[in-house]
C-alpha cells in the first residue's frame, strides 16, 4: 500500500484536489443560478408548445442575450451574433447575489427575527417561508428598478380605469406612472421594462360592439412592440423576457397572443391566471381581481367577530361559467345555512351578508379569477375557493391553505358537510389568518409597504429572479 502511495502520490493528490474544486464550482453554481425560490412547480405544462430554450433547470429558460438576435423570416428561427454587454452582466451579478441572500434566509425559517422592521411580522402560519419572503422583499425595495416606456398616449397607454371590476389594472398603471421607489429613468440600470398599455382601455375606445373586431388588440399591441423594439435595444436583447405587461381583462391573455415573444417569453401579470390557457406561473404572475365599484378605497375593510357571524356560507351572483351551474343546482335557495342566490333579495345588503358569514363561497365564473376572493378577505370572511386551473394571487409567498378552503367541483354536493365538520377552534384560527393576510390585498394611495401594489411588484421581482440573461 505504501509503495502504491509513494509511486502515485502526485496523481492521487491531483485527483482529490480536482474533485474538491469541481464540488465547489457546483455548489457556487447552485447558489447563483435562477431558482424557483417560493414558486410552486407542480404545474404540468405542455412543453411542445413552448420555444426550445436552453435551461439551467427543468423550468427556467436561459436566454443567450449577451448576443444580438436576428429573426430568420423563412422559418421563424433566431440567428445569434455575439457581442459583449457589460451592463447586463452587472445587473445579472447583482441578481445572483440576491438569490444567495434569499436562499440563506429561507434556510433560517421559521427561526428568524424581523424586529428591525416594524412593518413586518413573520407569521409562519400565513407565509410559505416567512424569512425568505421578508429577505426577498427587503432586497426588492433596495435593488429593484423598473423602466416604463414613454411611448404611447392616454387613454390607451399610461392610463387605466380605477373603478369597476378591472380596477387592479388601472391602479397598477396609475401607481407606476407616479412611482418614485422602483421606477428608474436610466434604461440601462433597469431589471425589467414595463409596457404600459391598457387592454381595458383599448377595448373601450377601439372595440366596436357590433363589428366585434378583436384585431384592434393585435394592431395596437403589435405596433407598440414594433416601435419600442426598433427604438431601444432592450426588447431584442432578451426577446422580451425582461419585459412585462399587466391586464385584469378577460382578454388579457388573448391580447398577448398576437406577439409571440410577448406571449411565450415576457412576464404577463394577469387576473385571468389560467394554466389551461398557457399561463405559466414560472414566468407569469397572477394579479388579484379587485372590484372598486365607485373607485373609493376607504371603508372597505372589516366584519363582525366570529361569535356574531350567523350565516354558515354565502354566495350571490350570476349563473355563468362552467362551475356555477353545479353550485346553483345543489344549493340555490335550498338551505337555511348555505345561502346561495342568483339575485340577492332587495331587502338584503351584499356587503352586510359577507360580514355576517363565516365562509364566503368564491366560484369561478366566465374566467378563473373572481373579485369575490378579495371581497371575502376584506370582509374577514374565510374564502371557499371553487376553481380549476387557477393560480392564486401571491401564492409564491402566501400559504392559501391556512386561510381558505379549496373545494373541487365534485365536492360541491357535500359543501355543507365539509364546512360543518371544520372544528370551531380551527375556523377561528383561519379567520384570524384572513385578517393577517388582509394587508396584502389592500389598495392604498399612495401605496404603502406590503400592500397590494407592492405585492404585485414583488411577484414581478421574483419572476425576474427566475430568469438569467447571459
XYZ file of C-alpha atoms in Angstrom:
470
model
C 0.000 0.000 0.000
C 2.870 2.342 0.933
C 4.560 1.534 -2.338
C 1.402 2.452 -4.275
C 1.132 5.705 -2.318
C 4.762 6.687 -2.947
C 4.547 5.745 -6.617
C 1.260 7.554 -7.388
C 1.262 10.239 -4.661
C 1.140 13.172 -7.077
C -1.603 11.643 -9.194
C -3.794 10.845 -6.142
C -3.408 14.353 -4.672
C -4.204 15.905 -8.039
C -7.370 13.769 -8.328
C -8.561 14.728 -4.816
C -7.883 18.424 -5.442
C -9.726 18.334 -8.770
C -12.744 16.647 -7.187
C -12.885 19.233 -4.371
C -12.597 22.102 -6.846
C -15.343 20.597 -9.018
C -17.656 20.224 -5.990
C -17.039 23.846 -5.009
C -17.885 25.041 -8.520
C -21.132 23.044 -8.487
C -22.027 24.467 -5.063
C -21.424 28.052 -6.189
C -23.359 27.452 -9.401
C -26.323 26.075 -7.434
C -26.485 29.219 -5.320
C -26.266 31.730 -8.152
C -28.336 30.171 -10.903
C -32.019 31.081 -11.235
C -34.257 29.220 -8.848
C -37.928 28.822 -8.209
C -37.406 30.332 -4.749
C -41.013 30.298 -3.480
C -42.842 29.276 -6.639
C -44.779 26.017 -6.789
C -43.729 23.943 -9.765
C -46.467 21.334 -9.705
C -47.894 22.571 -12.994
C -47.768 20.081 -15.837
C -47.073 22.390 -18.768
C -47.235 21.141 -22.340
C -43.621 21.681 -23.320
C -44.275 21.079 -27.019
C -45.983 24.459 -27.295
C -43.064 26.380 -25.815
C -39.939 27.625 -27.594
C -36.886 25.415 -27.180
C -34.836 27.285 -24.621
C -31.556 26.237 -23.072
C -32.409 25.741 -19.410
C -30.423 25.723 -16.199
C -33.128 23.592 -14.580
C -36.239 21.805 -15.713
C -38.244 25.027 -15.544
C -36.042 28.034 -16.192
C -35.021 29.423 -19.577
C -31.550 30.843 -20.056
C -31.541 33.352 -22.876
C -28.194 33.840 -24.565
C -28.874 37.539 -24.632
C -25.427 38.991 -24.443
C -25.877 38.405 -28.173
C -27.645 40.216 -30.971
C -30.728 38.439 -32.252
C -31.924 38.418 -35.818
C -35.166 36.765 -36.919
C -34.979 34.409 -39.882
C -38.167 35.176 -41.818
C -38.048 31.839 -43.626
C -38.572 29.566 -40.649
C -39.082 31.835 -37.620
C -35.814 30.723 -36.042
C -33.354 33.031 -34.305
C -29.861 33.670 -35.626
C -27.371 34.756 -32.995
C -24.417 37.093 -33.374
C -22.075 37.568 -30.403
C -21.451 40.929 -28.729
C -20.337 41.846 -25.206
C -22.798 43.599 -22.893
C -21.141 44.532 -19.622
C -24.158 46.471 -18.360
C -26.460 43.473 -18.366
C -23.701 41.428 -16.750
C -23.557 43.857 -13.813
C -27.330 43.522 -13.388
C -27.136 39.726 -13.508
C -24.299 39.675 -10.959
C -26.452 41.712 -8.584
C -29.409 39.356 -9.049
C -27.137 36.354 -8.448
C -26.077 37.808 -5.098
C -29.731 38.471 -4.236
C -30.565 34.805 -4.903
C -27.842 33.723 -2.479
C -29.090 36.063 0.267
C -32.684 34.891 -0.183
C -31.704 31.222 -0.079
C -29.743 31.803 3.108
C -32.827 33.377 4.703
C -35.079 30.552 3.510
C -32.902 28.072 5.381
C -33.489 30.015 8.607
C -37.306 29.725 8.540
C -39.116 29.816 10.858
C -36.326 30.855 13.248
C -35.636 34.377 12.010
C -36.258 37.752 13.579
C -37.973 40.720 11.929
C -37.778 43.031 14.967
C -35.786 45.611 12.999
C -38.701 46.010 10.565
C -41.711 47.470 12.365
C -43.938 46.895 9.299
C -43.433 43.133 9.118
C -44.377 40.224 11.357
C -43.045 36.817 10.317
C -46.339 34.932 10.597
C -45.293 31.351 9.936
C -48.944 30.361 9.589
C -49.735 32.537 6.533
C -46.380 32.588 4.699
C -44.832 29.632 2.944
C -41.414 30.822 4.101
C -41.617 33.979 6.261
C -37.850 34.542 6.480
C -37.306 34.057 2.749
C -40.198 36.360 1.871
C -39.004 39.115 4.183
C -35.427 38.974 2.871
C -36.694 38.966 -0.706
C -38.978 41.938 -0.037
C -36.179 43.978 1.552
C -33.862 43.244 -1.373
C -36.617 44.250 -3.796
C -37.010 47.586 -2.011
C -33.263 48.163 -2.142
C -32.407 46.917 -5.630
C -35.366 46.511 -7.990
C -35.627 49.016 -10.835
C -38.408 49.270 -13.434
C -38.206 51.295 -16.635
C -41.540 52.485 -18.034
C -41.574 53.178 -21.763
C -42.699 56.748 -22.501
C -44.124 55.875 -25.910
C -47.898 55.920 -26.318
C -50.579 58.419 -25.386
C -53.525 58.183 -22.964
C -56.123 56.819 -22.797
C -54.770 53.641 -24.457
C -51.375 53.929 -22.753
C -50.209 55.206 -19.350
C -53.804 55.223 -18.121
C -56.473 52.797 -16.938
C -59.828 52.812 -15.201
C -59.540 52.725 -11.410
C -63.069 51.528 -10.756
C -65.283 48.618 -11.863
C -64.125 45.030 -11.977
C -60.935 45.917 -13.873
C -59.649 48.407 -11.296
C -56.475 46.466 -10.448
C -55.127 47.006 -13.963
C -55.769 50.750 -13.927
C -54.466 51.189 -10.390
C -51.165 49.490 -11.174
C -50.623 51.568 -14.315
C -51.519 54.737 -12.393
C -49.200 53.952 -9.479
C -46.308 53.088 -11.805
C -46.711 56.440 -13.548
C -46.111 58.306 -10.285
C -43.832 55.809 -8.526
C -40.517 57.018 -7.128
C -39.342 53.865 -5.345
C -38.951 51.373 -8.212
C -39.233 53.449 -11.364
C -35.969 54.479 -12.978
C -35.329 56.851 -15.863
C -31.960 55.209 -16.521
C -32.741 52.493 -19.023
C -29.502 50.538 -18.552
C -29.973 50.069 -14.809
C -33.481 48.584 -15.114
C -34.147 44.959 -14.244
C -37.471 44.921 -16.110
C -39.267 47.079 -18.680
C -42.972 47.907 -18.402
C -45.234 48.012 -21.453
C -47.879 50.497 -20.189
C -50.808 49.640 -22.467
C -54.258 49.021 -21.026
C -56.240 46.170 -22.567
C -59.385 47.567 -20.930
C -58.922 50.997 -22.489
C -58.001 49.613 -25.927
C -61.249 47.650 -25.997
C -63.293 50.513 -24.564
C -62.139 53.003 -27.194
C -61.405 50.867 -30.267
C -63.589 47.767 -29.999
C -66.887 48.116 -31.882
C -69.734 46.271 -30.066
C -71.405 45.307 -33.372
C -68.431 44.585 -35.608
C -66.577 42.971 -32.656
C -63.212 43.115 -34.365
C -60.743 41.735 -31.817
C -57.898 42.556 -34.185
C -57.817 46.026 -32.610
C -55.772 44.380 -29.872
C -53.377 42.923 -32.409
C -52.892 46.169 -34.292
C -52.368 48.278 -31.175
C -50.088 45.970 -29.208
C -48.037 44.604 -32.107
C -47.458 48.144 -33.380
C -46.395 49.256 -29.907
C -43.852 46.445 -29.515
C -42.599 47.220 -33.025
C -41.959 50.837 -32.029
C -40.115 50.139 -28.771
C -38.117 47.233 -30.241
C -36.806 49.475 -33.022
C -36.216 52.495 -30.798
C -34.486 50.674 -27.931
C -32.181 47.622 -27.771
C -33.781 46.008 -24.717
C -36.628 44.019 -26.290
C -34.371 42.388 -28.865
C -31.673 41.773 -26.263
C -33.892 39.360 -24.345
C -36.644 38.597 -26.882
C -38.936 40.383 -24.418
C -38.141 38.115 -21.467
C -37.376 41.002 -19.099
C -40.466 42.968 -20.189
C -43.870 42.810 -18.518
C -47.469 43.834 -19.083
C -50.460 43.998 -16.728
C -54.090 43.161 -17.501
C -57.192 42.348 -15.500
C -59.455 41.970 -18.539
C -60.709 38.508 -19.502
C -58.991 39.016 -22.841
C -55.643 39.865 -21.261
C -54.059 36.543 -22.324
C -55.537 36.907 -25.833
C -54.021 40.391 -26.112
C -50.510 38.921 -25.764
C -51.098 36.117 -28.253
C -50.653 38.375 -31.270
C -46.990 38.971 -30.431
C -45.360 35.584 -29.990
C -42.455 36.781 -27.827
C -44.879 38.649 -25.547
C -46.985 35.512 -25.128
C -44.197 32.989 -24.619
C -41.302 34.998 -23.188
C -42.496 38.106 -21.357
C -43.769 38.360 -17.799
C -47.559 38.576 -18.055
C -49.266 39.867 -14.913
C -52.836 38.659 -15.347
C -56.039 38.364 -13.355
C -57.007 35.516 -15.697
C -54.227 33.239 -14.414
C -55.470 30.068 -16.103
C -52.878 27.335 -16.647
C -55.141 25.587 -19.172
C -54.695 28.715 -21.331
C -50.892 28.659 -21.108
C -50.495 30.817 -18.018
C -47.023 29.788 -16.890
C -46.507 30.530 -13.153
C -42.739 30.381 -13.504
C -42.654 33.474 -15.728
C -46.216 34.871 -15.387
C -47.663 36.402 -12.214
C -51.305 36.261 -11.049
C -52.991 39.594 -10.359
C -55.744 39.844 -7.713
C -59.086 40.992 -9.096
C -60.455 43.857 -7.023
C -63.863 45.348 -7.773
C -63.907 49.014 -6.753
C -67.492 49.863 -7.579
C -67.119 53.615 -7.155
C -63.351 53.963 -7.210
C -63.277 54.675 -3.477
C -60.676 52.730 -1.483
C -61.730 53.770 2.023
C -64.187 51.939 4.282
C -63.896 48.548 2.550
C -62.326 46.599 5.409
C -63.960 44.888 8.376
C -66.661 42.498 9.502
C -68.370 41.047 12.551
C -66.456 38.945 15.110
C -66.774 35.156 14.709
C -69.324 34.853 17.510
C -71.721 37.179 15.650
C -71.448 35.535 12.249
C -74.763 33.718 11.997
C -74.555 32.564 8.361
C -72.530 29.439 7.620
C -71.790 30.237 3.959
C -72.951 32.815 1.421
C -72.855 33.487 -2.327
C -74.805 35.810 -4.603
C -74.011 36.173 -8.289
C -74.981 35.467 -11.859
C -75.209 31.997 -13.361
C -72.372 31.804 -15.872
C -69.223 29.821 -16.497
C -68.663 26.081 -16.180
C -68.628 25.718 -12.389
C -71.536 27.753 -11.084
C -74.319 25.569 -12.547
C -73.326 22.775 -10.147
C -73.351 25.199 -7.205
C -76.803 26.504 -8.160
C -78.165 23.028 -8.819
C -77.374 21.832 -5.314
C -77.641 24.957 -3.170
C -79.581 27.807 -4.796
C -82.158 28.847 -2.172
C -82.323 25.266 -0.855
C -80.722 25.552 2.565
C -81.006 27.796 5.619
C -77.280 27.627 6.430
C -75.740 27.816 2.967
C -77.330 30.834 1.301
C -76.868 30.865 -2.481
C -78.680 33.453 -4.588
C -78.653 34.202 -8.275
C -80.226 37.548 -7.476
C -79.985 38.886 -3.957
C -83.359 39.953 -2.448
C -83.730 43.738 -2.302
C -84.059 43.784 1.474
C -80.579 42.243 1.861
C -77.239 44.059 1.589
C -74.480 42.198 -0.228
C -71.735 43.753 1.894
C -73.573 43.021 5.164
C -74.142 39.418 4.131
C -70.402 38.990 3.612
C -69.677 40.489 7.013
C -72.198 38.183 8.757
C -70.966 34.967 7.087
C -68.352 32.573 8.398
C -67.467 31.335 4.922
C -67.810 33.155 1.603
C -68.175 30.979 -1.491
C -65.935 32.155 -4.363
C -66.640 30.163 -7.542
C -65.033 30.990 -10.872
C -67.341 32.492 -13.486
C -66.609 33.079 -17.166
C -62.913 33.115 -16.245
C -60.954 31.585 -13.374
C -60.411 34.808 -11.411
C -63.126 36.321 -9.267
C -63.289 39.589 -7.297
C -65.215 37.680 -4.623
C -61.958 36.348 -3.181
C -60.725 39.829 -2.259
C -64.258 40.832 -1.187
C -64.233 37.906 1.252
C -60.810 38.858 2.601
C -61.910 42.484 3.050
C -64.992 41.270 4.991
C -62.794 38.970 7.131
C -64.767 36.004 5.825
C -62.936 32.724 5.127
C -62.932 32.206 1.324
C -64.253 28.929 -0.080
C -62.475 28.599 -3.417
C -64.108 26.656 -6.245
C -61.987 26.840 -9.391
C -59.965 24.837 -11.882
C -56.511 25.597 -13.310
C -56.315 28.840 -11.297
C -53.041 30.133 -9.836
C -53.958 32.184 -6.778
C -52.514 35.681 -6.258
C -49.220 35.815 -4.360
C -49.253 32.028 -3.941
C -45.476 32.082 -4.324
C -45.273 33.506 -0.775
C -48.727 33.041 0.811
C -49.946 29.726 2.192
C -53.532 29.840 0.950
C -54.369 26.545 2.671
C -54.006 28.269 6.040
C -56.729 30.881 5.478
C -59.056 29.459 2.818
C -60.960 26.280 1.953
C -60.475 24.791 -1.508
C -63.354 22.682 -2.793
C -63.386 20.749 -6.047
C -66.424 20.713 -8.344
C -67.113 17.088 -7.433
C -67.313 18.073 -3.743
C -69.981 20.767 -4.220
C -72.862 18.408 -3.194
C -71.005 17.829 0.117
C -70.245 21.502 0.752
C -72.301 21.768 3.942
C -70.777 18.595 5.374
C -67.258 19.875 4.592
C -67.830 23.200 6.318
C -69.716 21.928 9.368
C -67.012 19.342 10.065
C -64.383 22.057 10.489
C -63.908 22.485 14.278
C -64.871 25.893 15.641
C -61.373 26.498 17.004
C -59.895 25.803 13.569
C -62.362 28.195 11.936
C -61.396 30.933 14.416
C -57.714 30.411 13.583
C -58.432 30.625 9.859
C -60.479 33.787 10.317
C -57.607 35.365 12.265
C -55.251 34.482 9.418
C -57.614 36.146 6.936
C -57.265 39.327 8.995
C -53.475 38.975 8.976
C -53.261 38.488 5.214
C -55.689 41.330 4.519
C -52.933 43.951 4.313
C -51.503 42.321 1.178
C -54.740 42.946 -0.745
C -55.495 46.479 0.439
C -55.234 49.391 -2.011
C -53.515 52.495 -0.631
C -52.991 55.819 -2.379
C -50.113 56.430 -2.212
C -49.041 52.772 -1.847
C -47.741 51.508 1.495
C -45.255 48.745 2.234
C -46.622 45.207 1.806
C -49.914 46.396 0.266
C -51.359 45.058 -2.982
C -49.268 47.293 -5.267
C -46.021 46.308 -3.578
C -47.032 42.638 -3.533
C -47.630 42.742 -7.293
C -44.216 44.342 -7.771
C -42.730 41.606 -5.576
C -44.322 38.958 -7.793
C -42.619 40.571 -10.799
C -39.337 40.743 -8.859
C -39.497 37.001 -8.205
C -40.097 36.263 -11.899
C -37.079 38.376 -12.790
C -35.014 36.449 -10.244
C -36.099 33.262 -12.011
C -34.576 34.478 -15.273
C -30.926 34.773 -16.168
C -29.866 36.736 -19.227
C -26.348 35.919 -20.345
